[in-house]
Amino acid sequence: MWEVDQFNYSRRKSDEIRIGNVIVGGNNAVRVQSMANTDTNDIQNSVEQCLRIVDAGGEIVRFTTQGVREAESLHKIHDALREKGCLTPLVADIHFNANAADVVAQYVEKVRINPGNYVGSIKIGDTSDYTDEEFETEYQKIRARFIPFLDICKKHNTAIRIGVNHGSLSERMMNRYGDTSRGMVESCMEFLRICREQDFHDVVISMKTSNTVMMVQTVRLLVTEMEQEEMHYPLHLGVTEAGDGEDGRIKSAVGIGALLVDGIGDTIRVSLSEEPEAEIPVARQLVSYINERVQHPNIQAVESNLLSKYEYKRRDTNTVGNIGGENVPVVFIPKDGGFATVPDYLINENKVKSTSGENFIVYNVDKLHDLLSDSSSTKFLRLNLAQLSEEIINILKSNNNIVVLLYTNHQNGVGEQRAFFHTLLNAGCEVPVIICRKYSENDLQLLQIKAAADFGVLLIDGFGDGILIENEGSISIEAVNSVAFGILQAARVRTTKTEFISCPGCGRTMFNLQTVIARIKARTSHLKGLKVGIMGCIVNGPGEMADADYGYVGAGRGKVSLYKKKECIERNIPEDEAVEKLIDLIKVNGDWHE
């Protein structure tokens, strides 16, 4: 059975499947795709946007397909693209309408279905609890509806994606497993078992959520479950509702990058609340960066069994000042600047200064005598994996006022730094560790992507009591600091600013999403720690906003519904009044400040 090597990079061996003229899985490159946000019934604009996505480097393009009318429109889009010489595979995105899936499967190269809403619930009556009999009855209803669809796909050589979304688990799965990774995995597995039973193999899977930690853990759990049943379907990766700008790029790179680093993933989509062609360069840069660790020098270490890959638990560490223990991870920055969010420490060569004005010394391993002679309350020791000898571990275990600055120059820096943490775990050493990485970037987007992929997976694994990003390029120190705090927030270990959970938009969106996001951000960005969901429609809206404090969800053309947590507070508000109504809702609940 294939398992992730925690320290050495290698791709998971998935099955090859054909999506039109594109092969996904196996030894093929990780494919990059996007989704149109045009009205699918607007043939001309849809064709033009698809061509822009393809020109940007998109290899697969998806369109929302609400009903049979949209299915027929997608047929026309497909024909128009082929007349223009564009052979890029098209994917129909189906929610709530299995009939539309049957129709569109005759026209496009792939159909995405959502197990959470493929068929309606059978449940009636006063209780939401499912008996075993009711649970099985609804499964048989799913099976009876799904098999004819697979027969159509077989006839037309159409691939499918089984796309499970945290935001739209079925009532049946929610009742049995709750709002959990296990519920998402079980929802997927029963569809996969039907595919295998029916000898249908052109299947791609996705498990998406706006919560990066849950996304990573859920995909890891799914891969384990599939391996146990000898299933090797290729995986599509994405973080839903990632947002726009820096936040969207960092959040996507944290979630997708964490899985790519583990060798998991055959095709990806970076979901940004921007024009879809803007997603492609981000995805390509992320894939390219992960590929740099192919055939790296081997890393030797013993994996610890003290932490689970499927459940977040932060590594236990000593408390040294405001570092480690129950403290949130801190941010170190190499020099001072005009920071919107003030870093916790400034570090310059062998000196560290805290925001409270305290000064500390950074020691190297050749100065151990000086380190041990220092009576300071906090001492910093610069280390890498090769220097982590038994002598050093004993010193770290015997001195509860040392903080390690962990560096790496390895081609697979994540693997080497992981090995360092696992070695500490196996030795019972609880020294707090600051994860340090050096870059030489002039392109801010590249720094965002690389740093998020490097730090994000370690933070999701429960490692790191702080981070230090050093960059020798022309990017301002203020921007580097923003990236650092953005990574901590995207990995869900420290919140320092308003979090916006916003979808990328599609043909279901009934308002100008980018304009609305800009308006809401302009009014609420000062509400640090608050989570605001901005969703184009109800498909994943209320579910993906489960973590959000407030939600703004498209309810129809020109209409918006407002949510407090999962509860809909006001429905069908005219769009031109909705932002002010959202502000009023935040104020009424005591979460507003000027």
PDB file of C-alpha atoms in Angstrom, residues 163-383:
ATOM      1  CA  GLY A 163     -16.508  16.318  -6.217  1.00  0.00           C
ATOM      2  CA  VAL A 164     -17.313  16.303  -2.505  1.00  0.00           C
ATOM      3  CA  ASN A 165     -17.645  19.723  -0.886  1.00  0.00           C
ATOM      4  CA  HIS A 166     -17.579  20.279   2.844  1.00  0.00           C
ATOM      5  CA  GLY A 167     -20.202  22.975   2.312  1.00  0.00           C
ATOM      6  CA  SER A 168     -22.757  20.661   0.723  1.00  0.00           C
ATOM      7  CA  LEU A 169     -22.652  17.277   2.426  1.00  0.00           C
ATOM      8  CA  SER A 170     -25.994  15.499   2.169  1.00  0.00           C
ATOM      9  CA  GLU A 171     -28.375  15.484   5.109  1.00  0.00           C
ATOM     10  CA  ARG A 172     -27.902  11.712   5.248  1.00  0.00           C
ATOM     11  CA  MET A 173     -24.105  11.943   5.645  1.00  0.00           C
ATOM     12  CA  MET A 174     -24.348  14.859   8.057  1.00  0.00           C
ATOM     13  CA  ASN A 175     -26.722  12.857  10.220  1.00  0.00           C
ATOM     14  CA  ARG A 176     -24.521   9.762  10.287  1.00  0.00           C
ATOM     15  CA  TYR A 177     -21.029  11.316  10.463  1.00  0.00           C
ATOM     16  CA  GLY A 178     -21.484  14.999  11.244  1.00  0.00           C
ATOM     17  CA  ASP A 179     -19.720  17.921   9.616  1.00  0.00           C
ATOM     18  CA  THR A 180     -16.465  15.960   9.448  1.00  0.00           C
ATOM     19  CA  SER A 181     -13.693  14.634   7.239  1.00  0.00           C
ATOM     20  CA  ARG A 182     -15.085  11.150   7.774  1.00  0.00           C
ATOM     21  CA  GLY A 183     -18.451  12.260   6.388  1.00  0.00           C
ATOM     22  CA  MET A 184     -16.780  13.669   3.263  1.00  0.00           C
ATOM     23  CA  VAL A 185     -14.749  10.493   2.745  1.00  0.00           C
ATOM     24  CA  GLU A 186     -17.720   8.168   3.205  1.00  0.00           C
ATOM     25  CA  SER A 187     -19.781  10.279   0.821  1.00  0.00           C
ATOM     26  CA  CYS A 188     -17.092   9.818  -1.817  1.00  0.00           C
ATOM     27  CA  MET A 189     -16.345   6.152  -1.185  1.00  0.00           C
ATOM     28  CA  GLU A 190     -19.883   4.918  -1.742  1.00  0.00           C
ATOM     29  CA  PHE A 191     -19.914   6.563  -5.189  1.00  0.00           C
ATOM     30  CA  LEU A 192     -16.480   5.090  -5.958  1.00  0.00           C
ATOM     31  CA  ARG A 193     -17.658   1.611  -5.009  1.00  0.00           C
ATOM     32  CA  ILE A 194     -20.550   1.926  -7.450  1.00  0.00           C
ATOM     33  CA  CYS A 195     -18.109   3.006 -10.187  1.00  0.00           C
ATOM     34  CA  ARG A 196     -15.900   0.009  -9.541  1.00  0.00           C
ATOM     35  CA  GLU A 197     -18.863  -2.357  -9.404  1.00  0.00           C
ATOM     36  CA  GLN A 198     -20.019  -1.016 -12.780  1.00  0.00           C
ATOM     37  CA  ASP A 199     -16.518  -1.342 -14.279  1.00  0.00           C
ATOM     38  CA  PHE A 200     -16.290   2.423 -14.812  1.00  0.00           C
ATOM     39  CA  HIS A 201     -12.780   3.753 -14.261  1.00  0.00           C
ATOM     40  CA  ASP A 202     -12.537   7.247 -15.813  1.00  0.00           C
ATOM     41  CA  VAL A 203     -12.967   8.928 -12.452  1.00  0.00           C
ATOM     42  CA  VAL A 204     -11.255  11.910 -10.810  1.00  0.00           C
ATOM     43  CA  ILE A 205     -11.953  12.823  -7.185  1.00  0.00           C
ATOM     44  CA  SER A 206     -11.931  16.093  -5.268  1.00  0.00           C
ATOM     45  CA  MET A 207     -12.481  16.846  -1.584  1.00  0.00           C
ATOM     46  CA  LYS A 208     -12.806  20.582  -1.117  1.00  0.00           C
ATOM     47  CA  THR A 209     -13.319  22.961   1.763  1.00  0.00           C
ATOM     48  CA  SER A 210     -12.347  26.541   2.599  1.00  0.00           C
ATOM     49  CA  ASN A 211     -10.649  25.246   5.762  1.00  0.00           C
ATOM     50  CA  THR A 212      -7.093  24.375   4.675  1.00  0.00           C
ATOM     51  CA  VAL A 213      -6.423  22.109   7.647  1.00  0.00           C
ATOM     52  CA  MET A 214      -9.594  20.102   7.107  1.00  0.00           C
ATOM     53  CA  MET A 215      -8.971  19.940   3.361  1.00  0.00           C
ATOM     54  CA  VAL A 216      -5.497  18.454   3.815  1.00  0.00           C
ATOM     55  CA  GLN A 217      -6.565  16.005   6.502  1.00  0.00           C
ATOM     56  CA  THR A 218      -9.617  14.889   4.497  1.00  0.00           C
ATOM     57  CA  VAL A 219      -7.625  14.181   1.343  1.00  0.00           C
ATOM     58  CA  ARG A 220      -5.030  12.273   3.373  1.00  0.00           C
ATOM     59  CA  LEU A 221      -7.816  10.194   4.936  1.00  0.00           C
ATOM     60  CA  LEU A 222      -9.404   9.532   1.540  1.00  0.00           C
ATOM     61  CA  VAL A 223      -6.104   8.376   0.041  1.00  0.00           C
ATOM     62  CA  THR A 224      -5.605   5.991   2.962  1.00  0.00           C
ATOM     63  CA  GLU A 225      -9.135   4.610   2.583  1.00  0.00           C
ATOM     64  CA  MET A 226      -8.715   4.168  -1.172  1.00  0.00           C
ATOM     65  CA  GLU A 227      -5.383   2.417  -0.780  1.00  0.00           C
ATOM     66  CA  GLN A 228      -6.943  -0.028   1.662  1.00  0.00           C
ATOM     67  CA  GLU A 229      -9.529  -0.905  -0.995  1.00  0.00           C
ATOM     68  CA  GLU A 230      -6.898  -0.884  -3.765  1.00  0.00           C
ATOM     69  CA  MET A 231      -8.347   2.186  -5.457  1.00  0.00           C
ATOM     70  CA  HIS A 232      -5.912   4.527  -7.193  1.00  0.00           C
ATOM     71  CA  TYR A 233      -8.082   7.202  -8.765  1.00  0.00           C
ATOM     72  CA  PRO A 234      -6.393  10.528  -9.622  1.00  0.00           C
ATOM     73  CA  LEU A 235      -7.070  13.494  -7.374  1.00  0.00           C
ATOM     74  CA  HIS A 236      -8.103  17.048  -8.192  1.00  0.00           C
ATOM     75  CA  LEU A 237      -6.994  19.565  -5.541  1.00  0.00           C
ATOM     76  CA  GLY A 238      -8.417  22.932  -4.625  1.00  0.00           C
ATOM     77  CA  VAL A 239      -9.301  25.181  -1.691  1.00  0.00           C
ATOM     78  CA  THR A 240     -12.830  26.500  -2.079  1.00  0.00           C
ATOM     79  CA  GLU A 241     -13.694  30.121  -1.394  1.00  0.00           C
ATOM     80  CA  ALA A 242     -10.010  31.053  -1.044  1.00  0.00           C
ATOM     81  CA  GLY A 243     -10.688  34.728  -1.795  1.00  0.00           C
ATOM     82  CA  ASP A 244      -8.702  37.179  -3.875  1.00  0.00           C
ATOM     83  CA  GLY A 245      -5.377  39.018  -3.857  1.00  0.00           C
ATOM     84  CA  GLU A 246      -2.685  37.953  -1.426  1.00  0.00           C
ATOM     85  CA  ASP A 247      -5.097  36.065   0.832  1.00  0.00           C
ATOM     86  CA  GLY A 248      -6.398  33.914  -2.016  1.00  0.00           C
ATOM     87  CA  ARG A 249      -2.924  33.069  -3.281  1.00  0.00           C
ATOM     88  CA  ILE A 250      -1.514  32.217   0.137  1.00  0.00           C
ATOM     89  CA  LYS A 251      -4.541  30.191   1.237  1.00  0.00           C
ATOM     90  CA  SER A 252      -4.519  28.173  -1.998  1.00  0.00           C
ATOM     91  CA  ALA A 253      -0.766  27.549  -1.810  1.00  0.00           C
ATOM     92  CA  VAL A 254      -1.024  26.451   1.835  1.00  0.00           C
ATOM     93  CA  GLY A 255      -3.780  23.894   1.161  1.00  0.00           C
ATOM     94  CA  ILE A 256      -2.866  22.644  -2.321  1.00  0.00           C
ATOM     95  CA  GLY A 257       0.859  22.932  -1.672  1.00  0.00           C
ATOM     96  CA  ALA A 258       0.660  20.816   1.501  1.00  0.00           C
ATOM     97  CA  LEU A 259      -0.755  17.911  -0.512  1.00  0.00           C
ATOM     98  CA  LEU A 260       1.522  18.354  -3.521  1.00  0.00           C
ATOM     99  CA  VAL A 261       4.496  18.292  -1.153  1.00  0.00           C
ATOM    100  CA  ASP A 262       3.232  14.891   0.027  1.00  0.00           C
ATOM    101  CA  GLY A 263       3.120  13.706  -3.599  1.00  0.00           C
ATOM    102  CA  ILE A 264      -0.691  13.804  -3.695  1.00  0.00           C
ATOM    103  CA  GLY A 265      -2.535  15.490  -6.561  1.00  0.00           C
ATOM    104  CA  ASP A 266      -2.878  15.022 -10.314  1.00  0.00           C
ATOM    105  CA  THR A 267      -4.720  18.185 -11.329  1.00  0.00           C
ATOM    106  CA  ILE A 268      -5.314  21.458  -9.480  1.00  0.00           C
ATOM    107  CA  ARG A 269      -7.436  24.546  -9.590  1.00  0.00           C
ATOM    108  CA  VAL A 270      -6.559  27.692  -7.663  1.00  0.00           C
ATOM    109  CA  SER A 271      -9.949  29.298  -6.908  1.00  0.00           C
ATOM    110  CA  LEU A 272      -9.589  33.082  -6.826  1.00  0.00           C
ATOM    111  CA  SER A 273     -12.344  35.687  -6.665  1.00  0.00           C
ATOM    112  CA  GLU A 274     -10.833  37.255  -9.784  1.00  0.00           C
ATOM    113  CA  GLU A 275     -11.033  36.650 -13.510  1.00  0.00           C
ATOM    114  CA  PRO A 276     -10.458  32.913 -14.050  1.00  0.00           C
ATOM    115  CA  GLU A 277      -7.443  33.387 -16.313  1.00  0.00           C
ATOM    116  CA  ALA A 278      -5.668  34.979 -13.314  1.00  0.00           C
ATOM    117  CA  GLU A 279      -5.795  31.594 -11.580  1.00  0.00           C
ATOM    118  CA  ILE A 280      -3.596  29.840 -14.120  1.00  0.00           C
ATOM    119  CA  PRO A 281      -0.202  31.540 -13.488  1.00  0.00           C
ATOM    120  CA  VAL A 282      -0.614  30.975  -9.742  1.00  0.00           C
ATOM    121  CA  ALA A 283      -1.325  27.278 -10.244  1.00  0.00           C
ATOM    122  CA  ARG A 284       1.566  26.858 -12.682  1.00  0.00           C
ATOM    123  CA  GLN A 285       4.033  28.582 -10.361  1.00  0.00           C
ATOM    124  CA  LEU A 286       2.943  26.345  -7.483  1.00  0.00           C
ATOM    125  CA  VAL A 287       3.302  23.128  -9.509  1.00  0.00           C
ATOM    126  CA  SER A 288       6.673  24.254 -10.857  1.00  0.00           C
ATOM    127  CA  TYR A 289       7.976  25.006  -7.366  1.00  0.00           C
ATOM    128  CA  ILE A 290       6.961  21.603  -6.015  1.00  0.00           C
ATOM    129  CA  ASN A 291       8.633  19.933  -9.003  1.00  0.00           C
ATOM    130  CA  GLU A 292      11.976  21.459  -7.988  1.00  0.00           C
ATOM    131  CA  ARG A 293      12.331  18.790  -5.295  1.00  0.00           C
ATOM    132  CA  VAL A 294      12.155  15.835  -7.704  1.00  0.00           C
ATOM    133  CA  GLN A 295      15.142  13.456  -7.229  1.00  0.00           C
ATOM    134  CA  HIS A 296      16.470  15.341  -4.213  1.00  0.00           C
ATOM    135  CA  PRO A 297      19.200  13.901  -1.974  1.00  0.00           C
ATOM    136  CA  ASN A 298      17.746  11.292   0.383  1.00  0.00           C
ATOM    137  CA  ILE A 299      16.767  12.364   3.902  1.00  0.00           C
ATOM    138  CA  GLN A 300      17.204   9.815   6.684  1.00  0.00           C
ATOM    139  CA  ALA A 301      14.907  10.011   9.708  1.00  0.00           C
ATOM    140  CA  VAL A 302      12.474   7.904  11.723  1.00  0.00           C
ATOM    141  CA  GLU A 303       8.823   8.937  11.561  1.00  0.00           C
ATOM    142  CA  SER A 304       7.208   9.585  14.937  1.00  0.00           C
ATOM    143  CA  ASN A 305       3.793   8.115  15.709  1.00  0.00           C
ATOM    144  CA  LEU A 306       2.926  10.823  18.235  1.00  0.00           C
ATOM    145  CA  LEU A 307       1.054  13.034  15.761  1.00  0.00           C
ATOM    146  CA  SER A 308      -1.816  12.076  13.459  1.00  0.00           C
ATOM    147  CA  LYS A 309      -1.921  12.994   9.765  1.00  0.00           C
ATOM    148  CA  TYR A 310      -5.715  13.121   9.992  1.00  0.00           C
ATOM    149  CA  GLU A 311      -6.236  15.315  13.061  1.00  0.00           C
ATOM    150  CA  TYR A 312      -4.559  18.558  14.063  1.00  0.00           C
ATOM    151  CA  LYS A 313      -2.536  18.528  17.264  1.00  0.00           C
ATOM    152  CA  ARG A 314       0.165  21.062  17.871  1.00  0.00           C
ATOM    153  CA  ARG A 315       3.491  19.663  19.065  1.00  0.00           C
ATOM    154  CA  ASP A 316       3.952  20.159  22.821  1.00  0.00           C
ATOM    155  CA  THR A 317       6.750  22.615  23.592  1.00  0.00           C
ATOM    156  CA  ASN A 318       8.258  24.517  26.492  1.00  0.00           C
ATOM    157  CA  THR A 319       7.068  28.055  27.111  1.00  0.00           C
ATOM    158  CA  VAL A 320       9.934  30.512  26.669  1.00  0.00           C
ATOM    159  CA  GLY A 321       8.639  34.039  27.123  1.00  0.00           C
ATOM    160  CA  ASN A 322       5.855  34.431  24.575  1.00  0.00           C
ATOM    161  CA  ILE A 323       7.184  31.578  22.425  1.00  0.00           C
ATOM    162  CA  GLY A 324       5.938  27.991  22.561  1.00  0.00           C
ATOM    163  CA  GLY A 325       3.536  26.391  24.997  1.00  0.00           C
ATOM    164  CA  GLU A 326       0.028  27.778  24.555  1.00  0.00           C
ATOM    165  CA  ASN A 327       1.231  30.938  22.781  1.00  0.00           C
ATOM    166  CA  VAL A 328       0.262  31.519  19.161  1.00  0.00           C
ATOM    167  CA  PRO A 329       3.142  31.164  16.675  1.00  0.00           C
ATOM    168  CA  VAL A 330       5.234  34.329  16.525  1.00  0.00           C
ATOM    169  CA  VAL A 331       6.638  36.226  13.539  1.00  0.00           C
ATOM    170  CA  PHE A 332      10.326  37.147  13.182  1.00  0.00           C
ATOM    171  CA  ILE A 333      11.342  39.748  10.587  1.00  0.00           C
ATOM    172  CA  PRO A 334      14.944  40.620   9.566  1.00  0.00           C
ATOM    173  CA  LYS A 335      14.578  44.407   9.776  1.00  0.00           C
ATOM    174  CA  ASP A 336      12.249  47.165  10.894  1.00  0.00           C
ATOM    175  CA  GLY A 337       9.606  48.796   8.708  1.00  0.00           C
ATOM    176  CA  GLY A 338       6.212  50.480   8.636  1.00  0.00           C
ATOM    177  CA  PHE A 339       4.178  47.394   9.498  1.00  0.00           C
ATOM    178  CA  ALA A 340       0.382  47.196   9.379  1.00  0.00           C
ATOM    179  CA  THR A 341       0.662  44.237  11.771  1.00  0.00           C
ATOM    180  CA  VAL A 342       3.698  44.526  14.031  1.00  0.00           C
ATOM    181  CA  PRO A 343       5.967  41.438  14.070  1.00  0.00           C
ATOM    182  CA  ASP A 344       6.850  39.917  17.418  1.00  0.00           C
ATOM    183  CA  TYR A 345      10.625  39.964  16.934  1.00  0.00           C
ATOM    184  CA  LEU A 346      13.267  41.650  14.816  1.00  0.00           C
ATOM    185  CA  ILE A 347      16.351  39.563  14.034  1.00  0.00           C
ATOM    186  CA  ASN A 348      19.609  40.924  12.668  1.00  0.00           C
ATOM    187  CA  GLU A 349      22.531  38.521  12.319  1.00  0.00           C
ATOM    188  CA  ASN A 350      23.162  37.302  15.888  1.00  0.00           C
ATOM    189  CA  LYS A 351      20.799  39.636  17.717  1.00  0.00           C
ATOM    190  CA  VAL A 352      17.063  39.397  18.410  1.00  0.00           C
ATOM    191  CA  LYS A 353      14.905  42.233  19.689  1.00  0.00           C
ATOM    192  CA  SER A 354      11.354  41.806  20.965  1.00  0.00           C
ATOM    193  CA  THR A 355       8.573  44.356  20.520  1.00  0.00           C
ATOM    194  CA  SER A 356       8.849  45.051  24.263  1.00  0.00           C
ATOM    195  CA  GLY A 357      12.469  46.116  23.771  1.00  0.00           C
ATOM    196  CA  GLU A 358      14.268  43.056  25.162  1.00  0.00           C
ATOM    197  CA  ASN A 359      17.500  41.998  23.446  1.00  0.00           C
ATOM    198  CA  PHE A 360      18.741  38.436  23.041  1.00  0.00           C
ATOM    199  CA  ILE A 361      21.699  36.700  21.422  1.00  0.00           C
ATOM    200  CA  VAL A 362      21.568  34.072  18.673  1.00  0.00           C
ATOM    201  CA  TYR A 363      24.213  31.367  19.045  1.00  0.00           C
ATOM    202  CA  ASN A 364      25.631  28.928  16.526  1.00  0.00           C
ATOM    203  CA  VAL A 365      26.659  25.364  17.440  1.00  0.00           C
ATOM    204  CA  ASP A 366      30.336  26.399  17.604  1.00  0.00           C
ATOM    205  CA  LYS A 367      29.431  28.669  20.540  1.00  0.00           C
ATOM    206  CA  LEU A 368      27.769  26.122  22.816  1.00  0.00           C
ATOM    207  CA  HIS A 369      29.941  27.100  25.792  1.00  0.00           C
ATOM    208  CA  ASP A 370      28.821  30.712  25.483  1.00  0.00           C
ATOM    209  CA  LEU A 371      25.210  29.590  25.084  1.00  0.00           C
ATOM    210  CA  LEU A 372      25.308  27.558  28.290  1.00  0.00           C
ATOM    211  CA  SER A 373      27.065  30.361  30.172  1.00  0.00           C
ATOM    212  CA  ASP A 374      24.435  32.913  29.166  1.00  0.00           C
ATOM    213  CA  SER A 375      22.021  33.645  32.034  1.00  0.00           C
ATOM    214  CA  SER A 376      19.401  35.333  29.848  1.00  0.00           C
ATOM    215  CA  SER A 377      15.760  34.315  30.200  1.00  0.00           C
ATOM    216  CA  THR A 378      15.629  33.481  26.480  1.00  0.00           C
ATOM    217  CA  LYS A 379      18.446  32.182  24.277  1.00  0.00           C
ATOM    218  CA  PHE A 380      18.337  31.367  20.570  1.00  0.00           C
ATOM    219  CA  LEU A 381      20.286  28.564  18.900  1.00  0.00           C
ATOM    220  CA  ARG A 382      20.584  28.371  15.116  1.00  0.00           C
ATOM    221  CA  LEU A 383      20.381  24.729  13.901  1.00  0.00           C
TER     222      LEU A 383
END
